Amino acid sequence: MDIDLVKFKESGANVTGFQLVNYTDSIPARIMQQWKNNDAREQPRVDWKRPKASGTENHCSSCRNAEAIAKNYTSALTYDGVRVMAEAFQSLRKQRIDISRRGNAGDCLANPAVPWGQGIDIQRALQQVRKKQSHSVRFEGLTGNVQFNEKGHRTNYTLHVIEMKHDGIRKIGYWNEDEKLVPTAVDQQGANETTNLQNRTYIVTTILEAPYVMQKKNNEQLDGNARYEGYCVELAAEIAKHVGYQYRLQIVADGKYGARDPDTKLWNGMVGELVYGRADVAVAPLTITLVREEVIDFSKPFMSLGISIMIKKPQKSKPGVFSFLDPLAYEIWMCIVFAYIGVSVVLFLVSRFSPYEWHNEELEEGRDQPANDQTNEFGIFNSLWFSLGAFMQQGCDISPRLAIGPAMLADK
């Protein structure tokens, strides 16, 4: 894939990639010169401009300008692909293998598809890659050494490792299957950049927030960065040690993290220090928000926090006889029992005083009816049973005749 890196050249972004075409080799230079000289109507042409060399081979002098990089690698791969097919056909001709369309021409639209009879011969010719074979397909193309293994995969090729600098792209090494990644020597210009980085003192803004940045107890007796301690202080020291630059910690004057004023549209806090150029880097527990990302760049967060709910870890215990009481507290169960007994007692007393609950008992035929033999179905046990049935919503065989009975149970 071809990417225009001109926009990233001055931003200081760390861009590293691989390059398949080596513009300093003689073969790509010769072919590009032929494409440049030929008429575009007669022969396909790729507009590859070869930049001027800077005098240092390790700088990848042909890649000094991002616009000078090949605009389309598919042209180089297409060129090598066509040449592979040509080499395969020449190899078959040397072996006197007929690859004409006579006989079985194949039919790709058939169901099932009928392959071309000579297709297997071309496939074998493409896979002839061993050096001992006299009719092997192996050559130097625009993308380097073109060679295939027994499975049809390309092998023995080289990728050039390039890196974006402020003045363009430079070659920093190469990779192949045998030697793997081989870095080249550090160029003098890169060494000068490191020297310039070390000669400058960067301002690192931060905020007093325990345990990230804190003042030492004896900070009045100390100078510079030694006055502070904390996680962010150690993090800033490790970053400076790894990159190789001098820095100075500076506590933000207003003691704020950074927000934009809705009226003036001005930033305060550490974000304002970065936006208005009063600081180079901010190392602090600063939350990444969408509004802040519009004006400053964030690194990967060193800490990710989230809202959580902590509960006590339940203790595993064997269920007992009264485990069914666990869903409710004992006070609630006691209230339910007292309410059950109270409703039953009230129902018993009301049925005793009400004349509607007294009635004559039905006797068998042939027996005489006593004068004052009346019964009441709602004794204390029947009242308890009726209340329990109503509580369990199962019903009962008896029901009160007085209207106050169902009203009491409904309130229950």
Coordinates of C-alpha atoms in Angstrom, one line a residue:
M1 CA 0.0 0.0 0.0
D2 CA 1.3 3.5 -0.9
I3 CA 0.8 6.2 1.7
D4 CA 1.5 9.9 1.3
L5 CA 3.6 10.7 4.4
V6 CA 4.1 14.4 3.7
K7 CA 1.5 15.4 6.3
F8 CA 3.3 13.4 9.0
K9 CA 6.8 14.7 8.2
E10 CA 6.7 17.8 10.4
S11 CA 4.5 16.4 13.2
G12 CA 7.2 14.3 14.8
A13 CA 5.2 11.1 14.4
N14 CA 7.1 7.9 14.8
V15 CA 6.3 6.1 11.5
T16 CA 8.2 2.9 10.6
G17 CA 7.4 0.7 7.6
F18 CA 8.7 -1.7 5.0
Q19 CA 9.6 -1.0 1.4
L20 CA 9.6 -3.7 -1.2
V21 CA 11.3 -1.8 -4.1
N22 CA 14.9 -0.7 -3.6
Y23 CA 15.3 2.4 -5.7
T24 CA 19.1 2.4 -5.4
D25 CA 19.4 -1.0 -7.3
S26 CA 20.4 -0.9 -10.9
I27 CA 17.5 -3.0 -12.2
P28 CA 14.7 -0.8 -10.9
A29 CA 16.6 2.3 -11.9
R30 CA 17.1 1.0 -15.5
I31 CA 13.5 -0.1 -15.9
M32 CA 12.2 3.2 -14.5
Q33 CA 14.4 5.0 -17.0
Q34 CA 13.0 3.0 -19.8
W35 CA 9.4 3.7 -18.7
K36 CA 10.3 7.4 -18.6
N37 CA 11.7 7.4 -22.1
N38 CA 9.0 5.4 -23.8
D39 CA 5.8 6.8 -25.0
A40 CA 2.8 6.2 -22.6
R41 CA 0.5 5.2 -25.5
E42 CA 2.9 2.5 -26.6
Q43 CA 3.9 1.0 -23.3
P44 CA 2.5 1.3 -19.8
R45 CA 4.4 3.8 -17.7
V46 CA 4.7 4.4 -13.9
D47 CA 5.6 7.9 -13.0
W48 CA 8.4 7.2 -10.5
K49 CA 10.7 10.1 -9.8
R50 CA 14.0 9.3 -8.5
P51 CA 15.1 11.9 -5.9
K52 CA 18.6 13.3 -5.7
A53 CA 21.0 11.6 -3.4
S54 CA 22.1 13.2 -0.2
G55 CA 25.6 11.7 -0.2
T56 CA 24.9 9.1 2.5
E57 CA 23.9 5.6 1.4
N58 CA 22.3 4.7 4.7
H59 CA 19.9 7.6 4.5
C60 CA 18.1 5.9 1.7
S61 CA 19.0 8.8 -0.6
S62 CA 16.4 7.8 -3.2
C63 CA 13.6 8.3 -0.6
R64 CA 14.5 11.8 0.7
N65 CA 11.1 13.2 -0.4
A66 CA 7.9 11.3 0.3
E67 CA 6.4 12.4 -3.0
A68 CA 9.3 10.6 -4.7
I69 CA 8.2 7.2 -3.4
A70 CA 6.5 4.9 -5.8
K71 CA 2.9 6.0 -6.2
N72 CA 1.8 2.4 -6.9
Y73 CA 3.5 -0.8 -5.9
T74 CA 1.0 -2.7 -7.9
S75 CA 2.8 -1.6 -11.1
A76 CA 6.0 -3.2 -9.9
L77 CA 4.2 -6.4 -8.7
T78 CA 2.4 -6.5 -12.0
Y79 CA 5.6 -6.2 -14.0
D80 CA 7.2 -9.0 -12.0
G81 CA 4.1 -11.1 -12.3
V82 CA 4.0 -10.8 -16.1
R83 CA 7.7 -11.6 -16.2
V84 CA 7.1 -14.7 -14.1
M85 CA 4.6 -16.0 -16.6
A86 CA 7.0 -15.2 -19.4
E87 CA 9.8 -17.1 -17.7
A88 CA 7.5 -20.0 -17.1
F89 CA 6.4 -20.2 -20.7
Q90 CA 10.1 -20.1 -21.8
S91 CA 10.9 -22.8 -19.4
L92 CA 8.1 -25.0 -20.8
R93 CA 9.3 -24.3 -24.4
K94 CA 12.9 -25.4 -23.4
Q95 CA 11.4 -28.6 -22.1
R96 CA 9.4 -29.0 -25.3
I97 CA 6.0 -29.1 -23.5
D98 CA 3.1 -28.0 -25.7
I99 CA 1.0 -25.4 -23.9
S100 CA -1.2 -24.5 -26.9
R101 CA -5.0 -24.4 -26.6
R102 CA -5.4 -27.5 -28.7
G103 CA -7.3 -30.4 -27.1
N104 CA -9.0 -29.7 -23.7
A105 CA -9.3 -25.9 -23.5
G106 CA -11.1 -26.0 -20.2
D107 CA -14.4 -24.4 -19.3
C108 CA -14.5 -22.2 -16.2
L109 CA -18.3 -21.7 -16.5
A110 CA -19.1 -25.4 -16.4
N111 CA -20.5 -27.1 -13.3
P112 CA -18.2 -28.5 -12.1
A113 CA -15.5 -26.4 -13.8
V114 CA -13.2 -28.1 -16.3
P115 CA -9.6 -27.1 -15.8
W116 CA -7.2 -26.3 -18.7
G117 CA -5.3 -29.4 -19.6
Q118 CA -1.9 -27.6 -19.7
G119 CA -2.5 -25.6 -16.5
I120 CA -0.8 -28.2 -14.3
D121 CA 2.3 -27.9 -16.4
I122 CA 2.4 -24.2 -16.0
Q123 CA 2.0 -24.6 -12.2
R124 CA 4.9 -27.0 -12.0
A125 CA 7.0 -24.6 -14.0
L126 CA 6.3 -21.8 -11.5
Q127 CA 7.2 -24.1 -8.6
Q128 CA 10.6 -25.0 -10.1
V129 CA 12.7 -23.0 -7.7
R130 CA 15.6 -25.2 -6.7
K131 CA 19.0 -24.0 -7.9
K132 CA 19.9 -27.5 -9.1
Q133 CA 17.1 -27.4 -11.7
S134 CA 18.2 -26.1 -15.0
H135 CA 14.8 -24.9 -16.0
S136 CA 13.9 -23.0 -12.8
V137 CA 11.9 -19.7 -12.7
R138 CA 14.2 -17.4 -10.8
F139 CA 15.2 -13.8 -11.6
E140 CA 15.8 -10.3 -10.2
G141 CA 12.8 -8.1 -10.7
L142 CA 11.6 -4.7 -9.5
T143 CA 10.7 -6.1 -6.1
G144 CA 14.0 -8.0 -5.7
N145 CA 14.6 -11.7 -6.0
V146 CA 11.6 -13.5 -7.4
Q147 CA 11.5 -17.1 -6.4
F148 CA 8.8 -19.5 -5.2
N149 CA 8.9 -22.6 -3.0
E150 CA 7.1 -25.9 -3.5
K151 CA 3.9 -24.5 -2.1
G152 CA 3.8 -21.6 -4.5
H153 CA 4.8 -19.0 -1.9
R154 CA 7.4 -16.4 -2.6
T155 CA 10.7 -16.9 -0.8
N156 CA 14.2 -15.4 -0.5
Y157 CA 13.1 -11.8 -0.8
T158 CA 14.2 -8.7 1.1
L159 CA 12.2 -6.0 2.7
H160 CA 13.8 -2.6 3.4
V161 CA 12.9 -1.1 6.8
I162 CA 12.3 2.7 6.5
E163 CA 11.5 5.3 9.1
M164 CA 10.0 8.8 8.8
K165 CA 12.2 11.7 9.9
H166 CA 11.6 15.4 9.8
D167 CA 13.4 15.7 6.5
G168 CA 11.9 12.6 4.8
I169 CA 12.2 8.9 4.8
R170 CA 15.4 7.0 5.6
K171 CA 16.4 3.4 5.4
I172 CA 17.3 2.1 8.8
G173 CA 17.8 -1.6 8.0
Y174 CA 16.5 -4.6 6.0
W175 CA 14.8 -7.9 6.7
N176 CA 15.1 -11.3 5.0
E177 CA 14.3 -14.9 5.9
D178 CA 17.9 -15.9 6.7
E179 CA 19.3 -12.9 8.6
K180 CA 15.9 -11.6 9.9
L181 CA 16.0 -7.9 10.9
V182 CA 19.4 -6.3 10.3
P183 CA 19.7 -2.7 11.4
T184 CA 22.1 -0.4 9.5
A185 CA 24.6 2.0 11.0
V186 CA 23.2 5.1 12.7
D187 CA 23.6 8.1 10.4
Q188 CA 25.3 11.3 11.3
Q189 CA 22.1 13.3 11.0
G190 CA 20.3 11.1 13.4
A191 CA 23.1 11.5 15.8
N192 CA 22.8 15.3 15.4
E193 CA 19.1 15.0 16.2
T194 CA 19.9 13.1 19.4
T195 CA 22.4 15.7 20.4
N196 CA 19.9 18.5 19.8
L197 CA 17.4 16.6 21.9
Q198 CA 19.9 16.3 24.8
N199 CA 20.9 20.0 24.6
R200 CA 17.4 21.2 25.3
T201 CA 15.6 21.3 28.6
Y202 CA 11.9 20.4 28.3
I203 CA 9.2 21.8 30.6
V204 CA 7.0 19.1 32.1
T205 CA 3.9 20.5 33.6
T206 CA 2.1 18.5 36.4
I207 CA -0.2 19.0 39.4
L208 CA 0.0 18.2 43.1
E209 CA -2.2 15.2 43.6
A210 CA -1.3 12.4 46.0
P211 CA 0.0 9.8 45.3
Y212 CA 1.0 10.9 41.8
V213 CA 2.9 14.1 42.6
M214 CA 3.8 15.2 46.1
Q215 CA 6.2 17.5 47.7
K216 CA 8.9 16.0 49.9
K217 CA 8.9 17.0 53.6
N218 CA 12.3 18.6 53.2
N219 CA 11.5 20.2 49.8
E220 CA 12.7 23.6 51.0
Q221 CA 16.2 22.2 51.3
L222 CA 16.2 20.7 47.8
D223 CA 16.3 22.1 44.3
G224 CA 14.8 21.2 40.9
N225 CA 13.0 17.9 40.4
A226 CA 14.3 16.5 43.6
R227 CA 11.7 18.4 45.5
Y228 CA 8.9 16.1 44.3
E229 CA 8.1 12.5 44.7
G230 CA 5.3 10.2 43.5
Y231 CA 4.3 7.9 40.7
C232 CA 4.2 10.6 37.9
V233 CA 7.6 12.0 39.1
E234 CA 9.2 8.6 38.6
L235 CA 7.3 8.1 35.3
A236 CA 8.7 11.4 34.0
A237 CA 12.2 10.4 35.1
E238 CA 12.0 7.0 33.3
I239 CA 10.7 8.6 30.1
A240 CA 13.5 11.1 30.1
K241 CA 16.0 8.4 30.7
H242 CA 14.6 6.2 27.9
V243 CA 14.4 9.1 25.3
G244 CA 17.5 10.9 26.5
Y245 CA 16.6 14.5 27.2
Q246 CA 16.7 16.9 30.1
Y247 CA 13.5 18.1 31.7
R248 CA 12.2 20.3 34.5
L249 CA 9.0 19.7 36.5
Q250 CA 6.8 22.7 36.8
I251 CA 3.6 22.7 38.9
V252 CA 0.7 24.3 37.1
A253 CA 0.1 27.8 38.5
D254 CA -3.7 27.7 38.9
G255 CA -3.8 24.2 40.2
K256 CA -6.3 23.0 37.6
Y257 CA -6.3 20.1 35.2
G258 CA -7.6 21.9 32.2
A259 CA -11.0 23.1 31.0
R260 CA -12.2 25.5 28.4
D261 CA -14.1 28.6 29.4
P262 CA -17.5 28.7 27.7
D263 CA -17.3 32.5 27.2
T264 CA -13.7 33.3 26.3
K265 CA -13.0 29.8 24.8
L266 CA -9.6 29.9 26.5
W267 CA -8.1 26.9 28.2
N268 CA -6.8 26.9 31.8
G269 CA -4.8 24.3 33.8
M270 CA -2.3 21.9 32.4
V271 CA -4.1 21.8 29.1
G272 CA -3.7 25.5 28.7
E273 CA 0.0 25.2 29.4
L274 CA 0.3 22.8 26.5
V275 CA -2.0 24.7 24.1
Y276 CA -0.3 28.0 24.6
G277 CA 3.2 26.6 24.5
R278 CA 4.2 27.3 28.1
A279 CA 5.0 23.6 28.6
D280 CA 6.1 20.7 26.3
V281 CA 4.8 17.7 28.1
A282 CA 2.2 17.0 30.8
V283 CA 2.7 14.0 33.1
A284 CA -0.2 13.9 35.5
P285 CA -3.4 11.9 36.3
L286 CA -5.2 13.7 33.5
T287 CA -8.5 12.2 32.3
I288 CA -8.8 11.7 28.5
T289 CA -11.9 13.5 27.2
L290 CA -13.2 14.2 23.7
V291 CA -12.9 18.0 24.2
R292 CA -9.3 17.8 25.4
E293 CA -8.4 15.4 22.5
E294 CA -9.3 18.2 20.1
V295 CA -6.5 20.4 21.2
I296 CA -3.8 18.0 22.6
D297 CA -2.5 14.5 21.9
F298 CA -2.7 11.8 24.6
S299 CA -0.5 8.8 25.1
K300 CA -1.8 5.5 26.1
P301 CA -3.3 5.8 29.7
F302 CA -1.1 4.4 32.5
M303 CA -4.2 3.7 34.6
S304 CA -7.8 2.9 33.7
L305 CA -10.5 3.4 36.4
G306 CA -14.2 2.5 36.4
I307 CA -17.2 2.7 38.6
S308 CA -17.6 -0.5 40.6
I309 CA -19.8 -1.8 43.4
M310 CA -18.2 -3.8 46.2
I311 CA -20.1 -6.2 48.3
K312 CA -19.1 -8.6 51.0
K313 CA -18.1 -12.0 49.7
P314 CA -20.8 -14.4 50.9
Q315 CA -19.7 -17.3 53.1
K316 CA -20.6 -20.7 51.9
S317 CA -22.7 -22.7 54.4
K318 CA -24.8 -25.8 54.4
P319 CA -28.5 -25.2 54.3
G320 CA -30.3 -25.8 57.6
V321 CA -33.9 -26.6 58.6
F322 CA -34.9 -22.9 58.8
S323 CA -33.0 -21.8 55.6
F324 CA -36.3 -20.9 54.0
L325 CA -36.5 -17.9 56.5
D326 CA -33.3 -16.3 55.1
P327 CA -35.0 -14.2 52.3
L328 CA -36.7 -12.0 55.0
A329 CA -35.5 -10.7 58.4
Y330 CA -36.7 -12.3 61.6
E331 CA -38.6 -9.1 62.5
I332 CA -40.6 -9.4 59.3
W333 CA -41.5 -13.0 60.0
M334 CA -42.6 -12.1 63.5
C335 CA -44.8 -9.4 62.2
I336 CA -46.4 -11.8 59.7
V337 CA -47.1 -14.4 62.5
F338 CA -48.6 -11.8 64.9
A339 CA -50.8 -10.4 62.0
Y340 CA -51.9 -13.9 61.2
I341 CA -52.8 -14.7 64.8
G342 CA -54.4 -11.3 65.4
V343 CA -56.7 -11.6 62.3
S344 CA -57.7 -15.1 63.3
V345 CA -58.6 -14.0 66.9
V346 CA -60.6 -11.0 65.6
L347 CA -62.4 -13.2 63.1
F348 CA -63.3 -15.6 66.0
L349 CA -64.6 -12.9 68.2
V350 CA -66.6 -11.2 65.5
S351 CA -68.2 -14.5 64.5
R352 CA -69.1 -15.2 68.1
F353 CA -70.9 -11.9 68.6
S354 CA -72.6 -11.9 65.1
P355 CA -76.0 -13.6 64.9
Y356 CA -75.4 -14.4 61.2
E357 CA -72.8 -17.0 62.0
W358 CA -75.1 -19.0 64.3
H359 CA -77.4 -21.5 62.6
N360 CA -79.2 -24.8 63.3
E361 CA -77.3 -28.0 62.7
E362 CA -78.8 -30.2 60.0
L363 CA -80.0 -33.6 61.5
E364 CA -80.7 -36.9 59.9
E365 CA -84.3 -37.9 59.1
G366 CA -86.2 -39.4 62.0
R367 CA -84.4 -37.3 64.7
D368 CA -86.1 -34.5 66.5
Q369 CA -84.7 -30.9 66.3
P370 CA -83.8 -29.5 69.8
A371 CA -85.2 -26.1 70.6
N372 CA -82.0 -24.1 71.2
D373 CA -79.3 -26.3 69.5
Q374 CA -77.4 -23.8 67.3
T375 CA -73.8 -24.1 66.1
N376 CA -71.0 -21.7 64.9
E377 CA -68.5 -23.0 62.3
F378 CA -65.9 -20.3 63.2
G379 CA -64.3 -21.7 66.2
I380 CA -60.7 -20.8 67.1
F381 CA -59.2 -23.6 65.0
N382 CA -61.5 -22.9 62.0
S383 CA -60.6 -19.3 62.2
L384 CA -56.9 -20.0 62.2
W385 CA -57.4 -22.4 59.3
F386 CA -59.5 -19.9 57.3
S387 CA -56.8 -17.2 57.8
L388 CA -54.1 -19.5 56.8
G389 CA -55.9 -20.5 53.6
A390 CA -56.5 -16.9 52.7
F391 CA -52.8 -16.1 53.4
M392 CA -51.7 -18.9 51.1
Q393 CA -54.3 -18.0 48.5
Q394 CA -55.6 -21.5 48.5
G395 CA -59.2 -20.9 49.8
C396 CA -61.2 -22.9 52.4
D397 CA -64.4 -25.0 52.6
I398 CA -66.0 -22.5 55.0
S399 CA -66.5 -18.8 54.6
P400 CA -67.9 -16.1 56.9
R401 CA -71.4 -14.9 56.3
L402 CA -70.7 -11.5 57.9
A403 CA -69.4 -8.8 55.5
I404 CA -66.6 -7.8 57.9
G405 CA -64.9 -11.1 57.6
P406 CA -63.9 -10.8 53.9
A407 CA -63.1 -7.1 54.4
M408 CA -60.6 -8.1 57.2
L409 CA -59.0 -10.7 55.0
A410 CA -58.8 -8.3 52.0
D411 CA -56.9 -5.7 54.3
K412 CA -54.6 -8.5 55.3

